[in-house]
Coordinates of C-alpha atoms in Angstrom, one line a residue:
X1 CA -8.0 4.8 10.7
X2 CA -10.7 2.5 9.8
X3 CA -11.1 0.3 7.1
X4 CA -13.9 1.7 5.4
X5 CA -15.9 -0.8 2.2
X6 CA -17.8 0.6 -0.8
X7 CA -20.8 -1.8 -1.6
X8 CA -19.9 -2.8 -4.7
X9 CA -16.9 -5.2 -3.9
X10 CA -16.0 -6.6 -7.3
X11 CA -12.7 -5.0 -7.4
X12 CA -10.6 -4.1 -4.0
X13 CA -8.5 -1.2 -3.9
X14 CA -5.8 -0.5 -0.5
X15 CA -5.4 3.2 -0.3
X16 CA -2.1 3.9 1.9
X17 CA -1.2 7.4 2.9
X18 CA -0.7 8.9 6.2
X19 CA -1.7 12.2 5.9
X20 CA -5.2 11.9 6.7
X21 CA -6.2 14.8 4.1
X22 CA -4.4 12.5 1.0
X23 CA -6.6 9.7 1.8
X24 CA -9.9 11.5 2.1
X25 CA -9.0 13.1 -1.9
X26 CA -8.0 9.8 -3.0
X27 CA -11.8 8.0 -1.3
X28 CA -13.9 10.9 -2.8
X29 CA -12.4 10.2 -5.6
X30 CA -12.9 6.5 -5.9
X31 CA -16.0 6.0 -3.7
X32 CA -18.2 6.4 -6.3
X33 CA -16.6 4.3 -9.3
X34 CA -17.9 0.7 -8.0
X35 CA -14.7 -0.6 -6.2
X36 CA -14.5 -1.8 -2.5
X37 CA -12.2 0.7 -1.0
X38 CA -9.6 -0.3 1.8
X39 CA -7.9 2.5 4.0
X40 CA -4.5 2.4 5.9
X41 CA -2.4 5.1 7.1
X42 CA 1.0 3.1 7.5
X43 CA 3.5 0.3 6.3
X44 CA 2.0 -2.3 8.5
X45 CA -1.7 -2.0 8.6
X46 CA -1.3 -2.2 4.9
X47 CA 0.7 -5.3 4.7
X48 CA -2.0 -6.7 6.9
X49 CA -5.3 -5.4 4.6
X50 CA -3.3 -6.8 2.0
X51 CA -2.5 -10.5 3.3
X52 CA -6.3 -10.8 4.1
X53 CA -8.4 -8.9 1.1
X54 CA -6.0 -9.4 -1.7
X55 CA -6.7 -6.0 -3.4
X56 CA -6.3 -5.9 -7.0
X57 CA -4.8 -2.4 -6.5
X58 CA -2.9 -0.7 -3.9
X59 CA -2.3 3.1 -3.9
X60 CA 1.0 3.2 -2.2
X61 CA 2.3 6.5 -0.8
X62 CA 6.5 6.7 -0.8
X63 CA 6.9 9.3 2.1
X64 CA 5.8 7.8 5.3
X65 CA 7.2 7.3 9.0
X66 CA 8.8 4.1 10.0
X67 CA 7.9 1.8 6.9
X68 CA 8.1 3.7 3.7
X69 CA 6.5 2.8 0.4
X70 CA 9.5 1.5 -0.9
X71 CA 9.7 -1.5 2.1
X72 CA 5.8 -1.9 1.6
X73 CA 6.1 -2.8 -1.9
X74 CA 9.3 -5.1 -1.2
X75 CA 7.4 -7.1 1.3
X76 CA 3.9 -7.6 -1.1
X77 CA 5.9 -8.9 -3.5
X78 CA 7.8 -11.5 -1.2
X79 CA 4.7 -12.8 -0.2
X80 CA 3.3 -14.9 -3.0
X81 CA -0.9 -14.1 -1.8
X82 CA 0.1 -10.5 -2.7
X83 CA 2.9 -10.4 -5.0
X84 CA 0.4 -10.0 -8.0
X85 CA -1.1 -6.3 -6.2
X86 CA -0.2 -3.7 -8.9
X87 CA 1.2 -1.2 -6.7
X88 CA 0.8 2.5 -8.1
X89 CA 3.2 4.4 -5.9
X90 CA 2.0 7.9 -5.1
X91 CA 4.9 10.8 -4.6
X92 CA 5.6 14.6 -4.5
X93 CA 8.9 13.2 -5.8
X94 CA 9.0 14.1 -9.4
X95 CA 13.2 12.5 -10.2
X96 CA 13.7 9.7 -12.4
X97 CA 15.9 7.6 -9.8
X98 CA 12.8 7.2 -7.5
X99 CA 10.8 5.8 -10.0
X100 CA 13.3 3.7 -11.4
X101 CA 13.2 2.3 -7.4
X102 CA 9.9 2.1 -6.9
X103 CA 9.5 0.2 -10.4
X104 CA 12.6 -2.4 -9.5
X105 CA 10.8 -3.1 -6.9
X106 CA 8.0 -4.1 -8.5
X107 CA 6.1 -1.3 -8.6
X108 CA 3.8 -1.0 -11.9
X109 CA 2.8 2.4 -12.5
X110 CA 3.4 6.3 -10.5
X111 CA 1.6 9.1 -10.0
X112 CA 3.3 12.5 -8.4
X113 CA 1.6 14.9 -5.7
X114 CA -0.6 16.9 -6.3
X115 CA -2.4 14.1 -7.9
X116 CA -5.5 14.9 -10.8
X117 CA -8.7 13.0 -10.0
X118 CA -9.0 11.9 -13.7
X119 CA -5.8 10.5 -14.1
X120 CA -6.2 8.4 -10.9
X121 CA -9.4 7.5 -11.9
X122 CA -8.0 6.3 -14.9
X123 CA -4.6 4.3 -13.8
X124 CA -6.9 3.2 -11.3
X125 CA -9.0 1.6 -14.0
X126 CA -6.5 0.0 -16.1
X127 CA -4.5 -1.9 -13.4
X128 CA -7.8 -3.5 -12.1
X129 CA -8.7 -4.5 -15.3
X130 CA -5.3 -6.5 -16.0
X131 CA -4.9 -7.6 -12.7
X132 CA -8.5 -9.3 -13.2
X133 CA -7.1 -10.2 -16.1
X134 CA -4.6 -12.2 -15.0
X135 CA -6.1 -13.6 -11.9
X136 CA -8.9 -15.0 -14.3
X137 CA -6.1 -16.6 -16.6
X138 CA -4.7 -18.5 -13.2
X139 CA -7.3 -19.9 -12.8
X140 CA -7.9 -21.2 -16.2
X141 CA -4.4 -22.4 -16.0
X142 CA -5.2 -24.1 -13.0
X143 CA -8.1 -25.7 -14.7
X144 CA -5.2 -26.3 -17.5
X145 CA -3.7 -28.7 -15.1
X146 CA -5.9 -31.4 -15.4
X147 CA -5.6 -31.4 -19.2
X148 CA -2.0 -32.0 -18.7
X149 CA -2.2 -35.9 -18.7
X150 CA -3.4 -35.6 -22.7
X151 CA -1.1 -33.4 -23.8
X152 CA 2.0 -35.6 -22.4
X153 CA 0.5 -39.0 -24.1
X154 CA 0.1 -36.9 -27.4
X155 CA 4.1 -35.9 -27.5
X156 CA 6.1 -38.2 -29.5
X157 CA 9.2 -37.7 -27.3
X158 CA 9.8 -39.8 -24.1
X159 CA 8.6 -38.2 -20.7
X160 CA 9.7 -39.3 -17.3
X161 CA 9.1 -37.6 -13.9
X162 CA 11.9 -38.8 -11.3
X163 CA 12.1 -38.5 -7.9
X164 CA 15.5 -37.4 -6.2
X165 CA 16.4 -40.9 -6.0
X166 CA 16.2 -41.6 -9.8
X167 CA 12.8 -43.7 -9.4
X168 CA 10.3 -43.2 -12.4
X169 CA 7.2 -42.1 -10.6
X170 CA 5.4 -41.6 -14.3
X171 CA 6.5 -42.1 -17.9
X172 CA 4.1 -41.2 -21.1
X173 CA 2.9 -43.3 -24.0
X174 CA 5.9 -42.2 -26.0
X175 CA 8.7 -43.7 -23.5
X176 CA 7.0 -47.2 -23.4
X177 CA 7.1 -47.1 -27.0
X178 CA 10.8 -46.3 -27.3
X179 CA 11.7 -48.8 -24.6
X180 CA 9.3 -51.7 -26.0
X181 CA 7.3 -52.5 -23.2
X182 CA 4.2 -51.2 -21.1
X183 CA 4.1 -47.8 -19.3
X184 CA 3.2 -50.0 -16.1
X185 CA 6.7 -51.8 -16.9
X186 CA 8.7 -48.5 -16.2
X187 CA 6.8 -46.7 -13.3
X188 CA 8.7 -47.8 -10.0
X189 CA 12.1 -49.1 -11.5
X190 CA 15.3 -46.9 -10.9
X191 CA 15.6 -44.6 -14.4
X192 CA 19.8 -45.8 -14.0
X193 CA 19.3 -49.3 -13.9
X194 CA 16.9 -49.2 -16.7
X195 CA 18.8 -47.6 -19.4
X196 CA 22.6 -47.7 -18.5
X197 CA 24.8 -51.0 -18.2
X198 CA 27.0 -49.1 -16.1
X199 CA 24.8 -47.7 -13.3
X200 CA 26.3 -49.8 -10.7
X201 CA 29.9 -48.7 -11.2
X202 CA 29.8 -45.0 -10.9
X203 CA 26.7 -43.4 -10.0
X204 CA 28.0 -40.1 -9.9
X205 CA 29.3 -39.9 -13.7
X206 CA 25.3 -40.9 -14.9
X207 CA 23.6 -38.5 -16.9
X208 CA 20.9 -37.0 -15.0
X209 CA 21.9 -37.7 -11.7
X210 CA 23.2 -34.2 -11.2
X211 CA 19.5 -33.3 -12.0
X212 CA 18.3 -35.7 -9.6
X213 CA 20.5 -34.7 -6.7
X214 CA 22.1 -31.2 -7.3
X215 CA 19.3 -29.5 -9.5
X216 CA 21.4 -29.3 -12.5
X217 CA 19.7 -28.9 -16.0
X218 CA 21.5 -31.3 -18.5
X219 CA 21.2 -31.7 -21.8
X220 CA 23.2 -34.3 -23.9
X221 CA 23.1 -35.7 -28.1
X222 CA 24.3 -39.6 -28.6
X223 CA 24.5 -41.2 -25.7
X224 CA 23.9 -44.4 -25.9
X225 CA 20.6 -46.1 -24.0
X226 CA 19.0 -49.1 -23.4
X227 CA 15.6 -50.7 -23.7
X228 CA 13.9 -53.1 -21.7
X229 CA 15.1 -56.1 -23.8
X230 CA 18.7 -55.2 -23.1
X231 CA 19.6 -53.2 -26.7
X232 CA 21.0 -49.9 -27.0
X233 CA 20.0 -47.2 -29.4
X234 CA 21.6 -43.6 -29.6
X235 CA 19.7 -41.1 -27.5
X236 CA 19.5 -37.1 -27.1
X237 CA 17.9 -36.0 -23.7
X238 CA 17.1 -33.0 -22.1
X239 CA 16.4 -33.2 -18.1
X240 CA 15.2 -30.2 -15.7
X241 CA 14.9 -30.2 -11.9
X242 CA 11.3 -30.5 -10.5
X243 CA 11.1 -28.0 -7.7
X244 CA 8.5 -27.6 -5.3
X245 CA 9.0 -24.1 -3.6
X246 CA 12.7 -24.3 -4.7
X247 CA 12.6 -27.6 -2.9
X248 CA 14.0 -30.2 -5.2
X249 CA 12.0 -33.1 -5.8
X250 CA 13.8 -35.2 -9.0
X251 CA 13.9 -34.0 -12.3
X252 CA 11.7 -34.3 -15.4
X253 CA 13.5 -36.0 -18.5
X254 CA 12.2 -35.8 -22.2
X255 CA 14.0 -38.3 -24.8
X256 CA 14.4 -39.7 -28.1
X257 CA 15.8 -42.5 -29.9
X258 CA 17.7 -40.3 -32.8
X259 CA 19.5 -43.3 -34.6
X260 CA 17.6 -42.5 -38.1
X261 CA 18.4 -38.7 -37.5
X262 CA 22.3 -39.8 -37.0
X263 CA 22.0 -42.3 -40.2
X264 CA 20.9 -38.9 -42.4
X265 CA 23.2 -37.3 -40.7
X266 CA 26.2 -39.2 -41.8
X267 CA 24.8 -39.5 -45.4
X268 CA 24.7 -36.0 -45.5
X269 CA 27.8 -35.7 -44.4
X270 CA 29.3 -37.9 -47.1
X271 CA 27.2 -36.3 -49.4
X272 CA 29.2 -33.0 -48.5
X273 CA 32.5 -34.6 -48.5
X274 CA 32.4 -35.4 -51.9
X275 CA 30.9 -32.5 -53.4
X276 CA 33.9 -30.8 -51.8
X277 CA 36.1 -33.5 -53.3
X278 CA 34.4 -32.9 -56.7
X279 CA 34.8 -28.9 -56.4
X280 CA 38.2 -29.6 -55.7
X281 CA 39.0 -31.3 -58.7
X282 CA 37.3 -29.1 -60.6
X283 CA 39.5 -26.0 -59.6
X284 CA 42.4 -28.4 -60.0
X285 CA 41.6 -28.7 -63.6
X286 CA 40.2 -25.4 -63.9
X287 CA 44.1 -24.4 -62.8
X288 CA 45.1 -26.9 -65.5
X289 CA 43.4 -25.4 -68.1
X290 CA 44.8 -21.7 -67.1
X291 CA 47.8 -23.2 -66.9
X292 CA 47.5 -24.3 -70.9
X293 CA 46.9 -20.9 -71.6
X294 CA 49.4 -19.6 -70.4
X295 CA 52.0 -22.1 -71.4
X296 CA 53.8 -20.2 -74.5
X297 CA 54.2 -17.0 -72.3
X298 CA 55.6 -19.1 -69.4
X299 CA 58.1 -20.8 -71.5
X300 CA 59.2 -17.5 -72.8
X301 CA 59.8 -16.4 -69.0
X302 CA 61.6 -19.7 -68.5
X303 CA 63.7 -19.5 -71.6
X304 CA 64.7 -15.7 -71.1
X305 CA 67.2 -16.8 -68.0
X306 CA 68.3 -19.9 -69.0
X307 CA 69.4 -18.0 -72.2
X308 CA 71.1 -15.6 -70.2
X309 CA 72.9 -18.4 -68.5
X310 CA 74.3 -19.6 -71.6
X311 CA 75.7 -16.8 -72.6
X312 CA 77.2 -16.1 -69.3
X313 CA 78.6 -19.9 -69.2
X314 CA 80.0 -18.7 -72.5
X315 CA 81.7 -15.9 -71.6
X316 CA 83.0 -17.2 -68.2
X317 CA 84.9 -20.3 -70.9
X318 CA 86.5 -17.6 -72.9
X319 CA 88.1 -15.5 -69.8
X320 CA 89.2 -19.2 -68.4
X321 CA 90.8 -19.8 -71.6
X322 CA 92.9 -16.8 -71.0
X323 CA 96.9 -16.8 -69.7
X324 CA 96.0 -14.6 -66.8
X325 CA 92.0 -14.7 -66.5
X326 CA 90.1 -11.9 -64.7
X327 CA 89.6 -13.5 -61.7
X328 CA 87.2 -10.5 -60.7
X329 CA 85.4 -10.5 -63.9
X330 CA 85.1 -14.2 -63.8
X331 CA 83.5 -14.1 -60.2
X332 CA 81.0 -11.2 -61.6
X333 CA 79.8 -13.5 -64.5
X334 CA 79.3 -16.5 -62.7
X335 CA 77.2 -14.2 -59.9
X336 CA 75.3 -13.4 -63.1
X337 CA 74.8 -16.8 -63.9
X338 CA 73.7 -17.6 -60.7
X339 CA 71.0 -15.0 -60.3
X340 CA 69.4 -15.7 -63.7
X341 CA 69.7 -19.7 -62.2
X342 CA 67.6 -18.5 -59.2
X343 CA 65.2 -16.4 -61.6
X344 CA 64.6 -19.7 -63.5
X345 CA 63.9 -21.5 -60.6
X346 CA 61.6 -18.9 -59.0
X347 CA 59.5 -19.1 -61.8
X348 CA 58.7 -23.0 -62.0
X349 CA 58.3 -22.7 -58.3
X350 CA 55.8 -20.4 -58.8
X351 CA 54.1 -22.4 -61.8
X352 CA 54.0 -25.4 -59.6
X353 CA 52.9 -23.8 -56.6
X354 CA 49.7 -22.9 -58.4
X355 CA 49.7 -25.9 -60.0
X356 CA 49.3 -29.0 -57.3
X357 CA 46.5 -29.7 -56.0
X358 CA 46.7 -28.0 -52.1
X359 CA 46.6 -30.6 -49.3
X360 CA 46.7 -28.2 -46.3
X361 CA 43.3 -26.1 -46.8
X362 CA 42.5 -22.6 -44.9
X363 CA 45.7 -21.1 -43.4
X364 CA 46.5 -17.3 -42.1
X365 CA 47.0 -15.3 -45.4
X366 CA 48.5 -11.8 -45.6
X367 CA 46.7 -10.5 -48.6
X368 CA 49.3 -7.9 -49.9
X369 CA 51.8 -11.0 -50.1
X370 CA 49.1 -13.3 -52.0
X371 CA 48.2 -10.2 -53.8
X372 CA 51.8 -9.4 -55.1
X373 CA 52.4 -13.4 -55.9
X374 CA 49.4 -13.1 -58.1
X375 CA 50.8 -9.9 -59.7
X376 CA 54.0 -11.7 -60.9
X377 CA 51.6 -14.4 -61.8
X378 CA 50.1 -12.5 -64.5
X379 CA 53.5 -10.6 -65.8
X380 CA 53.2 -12.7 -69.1
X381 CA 49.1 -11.5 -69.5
X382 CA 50.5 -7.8 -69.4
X383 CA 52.8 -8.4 -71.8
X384 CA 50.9 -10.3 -74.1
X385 CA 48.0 -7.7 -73.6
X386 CA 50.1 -4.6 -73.6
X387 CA 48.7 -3.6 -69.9
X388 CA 49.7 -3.2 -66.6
X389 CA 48.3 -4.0 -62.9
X390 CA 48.2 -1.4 -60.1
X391 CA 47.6 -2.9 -56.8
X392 CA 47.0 -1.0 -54.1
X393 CA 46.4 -2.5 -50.0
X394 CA 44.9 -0.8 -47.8
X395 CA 47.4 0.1 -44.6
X396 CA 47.0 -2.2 -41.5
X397 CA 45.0 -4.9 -43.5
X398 CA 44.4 -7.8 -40.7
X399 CA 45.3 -11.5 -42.2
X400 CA 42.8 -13.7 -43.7
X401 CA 41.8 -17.5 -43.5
X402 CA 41.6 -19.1 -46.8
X403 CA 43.1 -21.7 -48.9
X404 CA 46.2 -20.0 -50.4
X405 CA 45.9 -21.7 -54.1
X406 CA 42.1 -21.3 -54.3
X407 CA 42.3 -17.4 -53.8
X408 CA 45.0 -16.8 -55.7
X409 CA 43.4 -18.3 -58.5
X410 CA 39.8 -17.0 -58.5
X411 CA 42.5 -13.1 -58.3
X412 CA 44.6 -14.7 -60.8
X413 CA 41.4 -15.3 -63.2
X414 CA 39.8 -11.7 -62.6
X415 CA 43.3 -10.4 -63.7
X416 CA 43.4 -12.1 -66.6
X417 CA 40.0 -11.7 -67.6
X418 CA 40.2 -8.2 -66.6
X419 CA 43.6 -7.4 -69.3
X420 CA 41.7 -9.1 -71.8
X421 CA 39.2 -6.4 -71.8
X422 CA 41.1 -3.6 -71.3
X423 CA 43.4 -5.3 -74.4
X424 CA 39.5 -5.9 -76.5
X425 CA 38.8 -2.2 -75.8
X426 CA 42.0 -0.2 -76.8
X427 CA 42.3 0.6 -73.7
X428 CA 45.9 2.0 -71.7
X429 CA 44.5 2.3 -68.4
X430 CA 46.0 -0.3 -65.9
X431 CA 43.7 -2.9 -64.3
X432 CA 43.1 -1.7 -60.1
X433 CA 43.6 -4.2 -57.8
X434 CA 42.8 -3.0 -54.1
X435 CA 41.9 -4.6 -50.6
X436 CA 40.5 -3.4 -48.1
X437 CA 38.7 -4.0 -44.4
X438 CA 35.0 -4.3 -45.2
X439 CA 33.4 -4.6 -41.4
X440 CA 35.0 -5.9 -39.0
X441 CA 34.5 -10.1 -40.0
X442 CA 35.9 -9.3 -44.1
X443 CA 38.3 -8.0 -46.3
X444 CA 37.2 -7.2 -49.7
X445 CA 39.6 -7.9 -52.7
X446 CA 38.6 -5.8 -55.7
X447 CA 39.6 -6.0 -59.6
X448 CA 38.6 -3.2 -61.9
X449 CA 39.4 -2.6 -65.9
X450 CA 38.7 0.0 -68.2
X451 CA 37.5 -2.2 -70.7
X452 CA 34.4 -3.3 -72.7
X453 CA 32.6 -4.4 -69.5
X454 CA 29.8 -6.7 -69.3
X455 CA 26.1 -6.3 -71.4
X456 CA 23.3 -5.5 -69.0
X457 CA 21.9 -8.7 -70.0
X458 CA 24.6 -10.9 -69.5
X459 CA 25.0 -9.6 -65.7
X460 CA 22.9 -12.3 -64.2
X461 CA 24.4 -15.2 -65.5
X462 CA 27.5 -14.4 -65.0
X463 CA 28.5 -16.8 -62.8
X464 CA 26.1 -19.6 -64.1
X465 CA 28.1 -22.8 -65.1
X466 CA 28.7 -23.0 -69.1
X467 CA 27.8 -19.2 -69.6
X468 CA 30.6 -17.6 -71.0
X469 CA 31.1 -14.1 -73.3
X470 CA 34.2 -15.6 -75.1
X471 CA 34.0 -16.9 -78.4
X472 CA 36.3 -20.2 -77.4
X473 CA 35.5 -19.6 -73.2
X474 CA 34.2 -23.0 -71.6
X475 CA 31.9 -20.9 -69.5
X476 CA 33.9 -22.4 -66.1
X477 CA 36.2 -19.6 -64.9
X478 CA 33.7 -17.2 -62.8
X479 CA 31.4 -20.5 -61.6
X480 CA 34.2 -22.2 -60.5
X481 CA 35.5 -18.9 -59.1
X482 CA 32.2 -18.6 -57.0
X483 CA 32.3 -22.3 -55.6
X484 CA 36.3 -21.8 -54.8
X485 CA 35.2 -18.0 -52.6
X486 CA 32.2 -19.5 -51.3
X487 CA 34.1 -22.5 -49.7
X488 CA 36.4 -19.7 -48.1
X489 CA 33.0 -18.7 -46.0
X490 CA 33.3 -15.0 -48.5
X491 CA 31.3 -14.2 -51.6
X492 CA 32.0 -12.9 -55.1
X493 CA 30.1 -10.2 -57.1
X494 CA 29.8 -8.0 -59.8
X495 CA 29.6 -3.9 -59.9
X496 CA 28.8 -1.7 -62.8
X497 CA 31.1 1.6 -62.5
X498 CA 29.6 4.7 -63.3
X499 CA 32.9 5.6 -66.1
X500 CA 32.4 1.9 -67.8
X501 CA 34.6 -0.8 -67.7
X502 CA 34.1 -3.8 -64.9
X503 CA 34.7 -4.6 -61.4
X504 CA 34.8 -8.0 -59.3
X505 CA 35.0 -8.4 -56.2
X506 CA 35.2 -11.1 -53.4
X507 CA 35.6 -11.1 -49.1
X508 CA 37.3 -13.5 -47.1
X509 CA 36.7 -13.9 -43.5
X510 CA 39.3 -12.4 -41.2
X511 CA 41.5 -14.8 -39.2
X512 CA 40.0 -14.8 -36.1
X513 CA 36.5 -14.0 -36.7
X514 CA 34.0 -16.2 -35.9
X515 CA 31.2 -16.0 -38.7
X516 CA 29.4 -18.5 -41.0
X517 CA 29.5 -16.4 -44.1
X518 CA 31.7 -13.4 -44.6
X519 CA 29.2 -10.9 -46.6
X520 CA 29.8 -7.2 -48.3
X521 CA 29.0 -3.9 -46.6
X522 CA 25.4 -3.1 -47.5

């Protein structure tokens, strides 16, 4: 067939089809809509309309002897003067895995046999218009080019282009600044020589030389440089390879001089060490002051076994004293006075175990374990409140990563607090502590009472510094509970249940999981 040209030529469009009947439907149907109209009845005559006319559109027929649409397509697009052709492929196949070819490919729209005349006319129309589209914004970003000198010597960071050898074959405002001398001082000296003292040792260990030679990206923070005068300063640089046709040609390297970026760096980092050195202390004291409170009941629990001891050491004297002691009985007492020894000694374990100020930091954690520790912890609140504790774990429950002291306190505090409202509101119920998975980064460690629970008012600032609903409370507990959760990477809330009462709550990150901030379930 012959190529055949409407008069208006604005917009070119190959129509490929072998059946001769398919391409006269699909020219009647255009020849009149002001496009220049090509014609070619197979794979090769329309690879060569193609290379020489450029159409923005090529109606692409799949079904065809020796070349099919498929192979067409493949080739326009591995030619770069017609990969931007939007191919519309044309098809009595109607089944989803040919279009999903013909679109891999490349191939940016489809129409199936029979085709309508309005709906060609119409994809017809659209593809033109973007591939004008984006032919007219080549070009403007060709003009763009040109600009491209201003916009480098506005950037405040360093710009070098590098041949493969390393040479600097241009360098912007901004990298004669940083190195203290002229732009005309750089362009032509080896980028190596310039800014490392060790370029003529080991060429191969450089940075950017892999860019140079191997077409490596690289980016690297504090390293240290030098300037023209010989000083160093601390650098971060980013270099890319400059290809031409995936020829490599050198590499393109953007720095900075980030020694007032490290300095704030560093202050902030001290900054953070010792607010983390003051939080400690605080809980430390916090643990103190719990520890006060709790001093008459704990030297009850002491005094109970070393009572029993006495008593036992007493008894043991008499049977001694005796002709023919019970040697049996004798053994059995001192066993006694044994176990109430270990009992004694469990308990100021325990009581200085809460009390020192932790060295380690974050370990793995079973929570039922730190969960039951606490429990025993708060045996002289439940008798001095007349309640109980109920804890229940959830089965399977994976190990946390927390400081050990720091959670047990912030559980220890919500207990107490927690049988002191059950105790203010008559009530018998026991306080509910659970755990359980919460996602798959937390677990969430819940304490609930039956008590007087907290005024709608007061639910906001509760865990503000100094805001308290004790009459002799410092106001310290639940902020310094927050601060002790939050350095865990979990948080720490409140919940209003529906039957009254109160319920806390905090998560701790699961060992293993790799998140900045272990939050609730929404």
């Amino acid at each position: 067939m012959t190529e055949t040209v409407s008069e208006n030529s604005e917009v070119t469009v190959l129509l490929v089809d072998d059946n001769p009947q398919n391409l006269k439907v699909l020219y009647e149907t255009l020849k009149d809509k002001g496009y220049r109209l090509l014609i070619a009845n197979e794979g090769e005559k329309a690879l060569d309309l193609a290379h020489r006319h450029h159409p923005e559109v090529i109606l692409l027929d799949i079904m065809m002897p020796e070349m099919d649409g498929y192979e067409v397509c493949e080739r326009l697009k591995a030619d770069p003067q017609t990969a931007d052709c939007a191919v519309v492929f044309l098809s009595a196949l109607d089944d989803l895995q040919a279009k999903v070819k013909g679109f891999s490919l490349g191939g940016a729209d489809y129409i199936s046999k029979p085709f309508q005349s309005q709906e060609v006319i119409a994809r017809v129309k659209t593809h033109a218009q973007v591939i004008r589209l984006e032919r007219e914004l080549q070009a403007r970003n060709r003009e763009l080019q040109g600009d491209q000198a201003r916009i480098l010597n506005s950037i405040s960071e360093g710009i070098y282009g590098l041949d493969e050898d390393g040479i600097i074959e241009f360098a912007n405002p901004a990298a004669g600044m940083i190195m203290g001398c002229p732009v005309e001082d750089l362009v032509g000296k080896s980028f190596f020589d310039l800014h490392f003292s060790t370029a003529s040792d080991s060429e191969d260990n450089l940075p950017v030389m892999a860019t140079c030679r191997q077409g490596v990206a690289e980016n690297q923070r504090d390293i240290r440089m030098l300037r023209a005068d010989g000083s160093g300063f601390p650098a971060e640089y980013r270099s890319t390879p400059k290809l031409d046709d995936e020829e490599l040609h050198g590499a393109v390297v953007v720095f900075r001089d980030i020694t007032t970026e490290l300095e704030n760096e560093q202050a902030l980092e001290d900054a953070r060490a010792m607010v983390q050195e003051q939080r400690d202390q605080l809980a430390h004291t916090s643990r103190l002051s719990t520890m006060g409170e709790m001093a008459a009941g704990f030297a009850h629990e002491v005094n109970q076994p070393l009572t029993a001891i006495t008593n036992y050491a007493r008894v043991a004297k008499r049977m001694m004293g005796k002709e023919q002691p019970n040697l049996g009985l004798l053994q059995e007492t001192l066993d006694k006075v044994e176990a109430q020894s270990h009992r004694a000694s469990e308990i100021i374990r325990r009581i200085r175990r809460f009390m020192k100020k932790p060295a380690t930091g974050k370990e793995i954690l079973s929570v039922p374990g730190l969960l039951e520790d606490t429990r025993q912890f708060a045996e002289v609140d439940m008798r001095n409140n007349e309640g109980g504790i109920e804890v229940q774990v959830e089965d399977s429950l994976p190990d946390v990563l927390a400081d050990p002291i720091q959670v047990q306190q912030v559980a220890l505090n919500l207990i107490r607090n927690a049988l002191e409202a059950t105790r203010s509101a008559g009530a018998a119920t026991p306080v509910e502590v659970s755990a359980r998975r919460c996602g798959d980064h937390c677990v969430r460690v819940q304490v609930r009472d039956h008590g007087i629970g907290v005024a709608e008012e007061a639910e906001e600032k509760l865990f503000h510094p100094f805001h308290t609903t004790k009459d002799e409370g410092m106001g310290i507990g639940l902020a310094t509970c927050r601060s002790l959760i939050q350095a865990q990477g979990g948080e720490i809330g409140y919940e209003r249940p529906e039957d009254g009462g109160a319920c806390f709550w905090f998560t701790l990150p699961v060992s293993g999981a790799e998140v900045e901030v272990c939050a609730p379930e929404e």
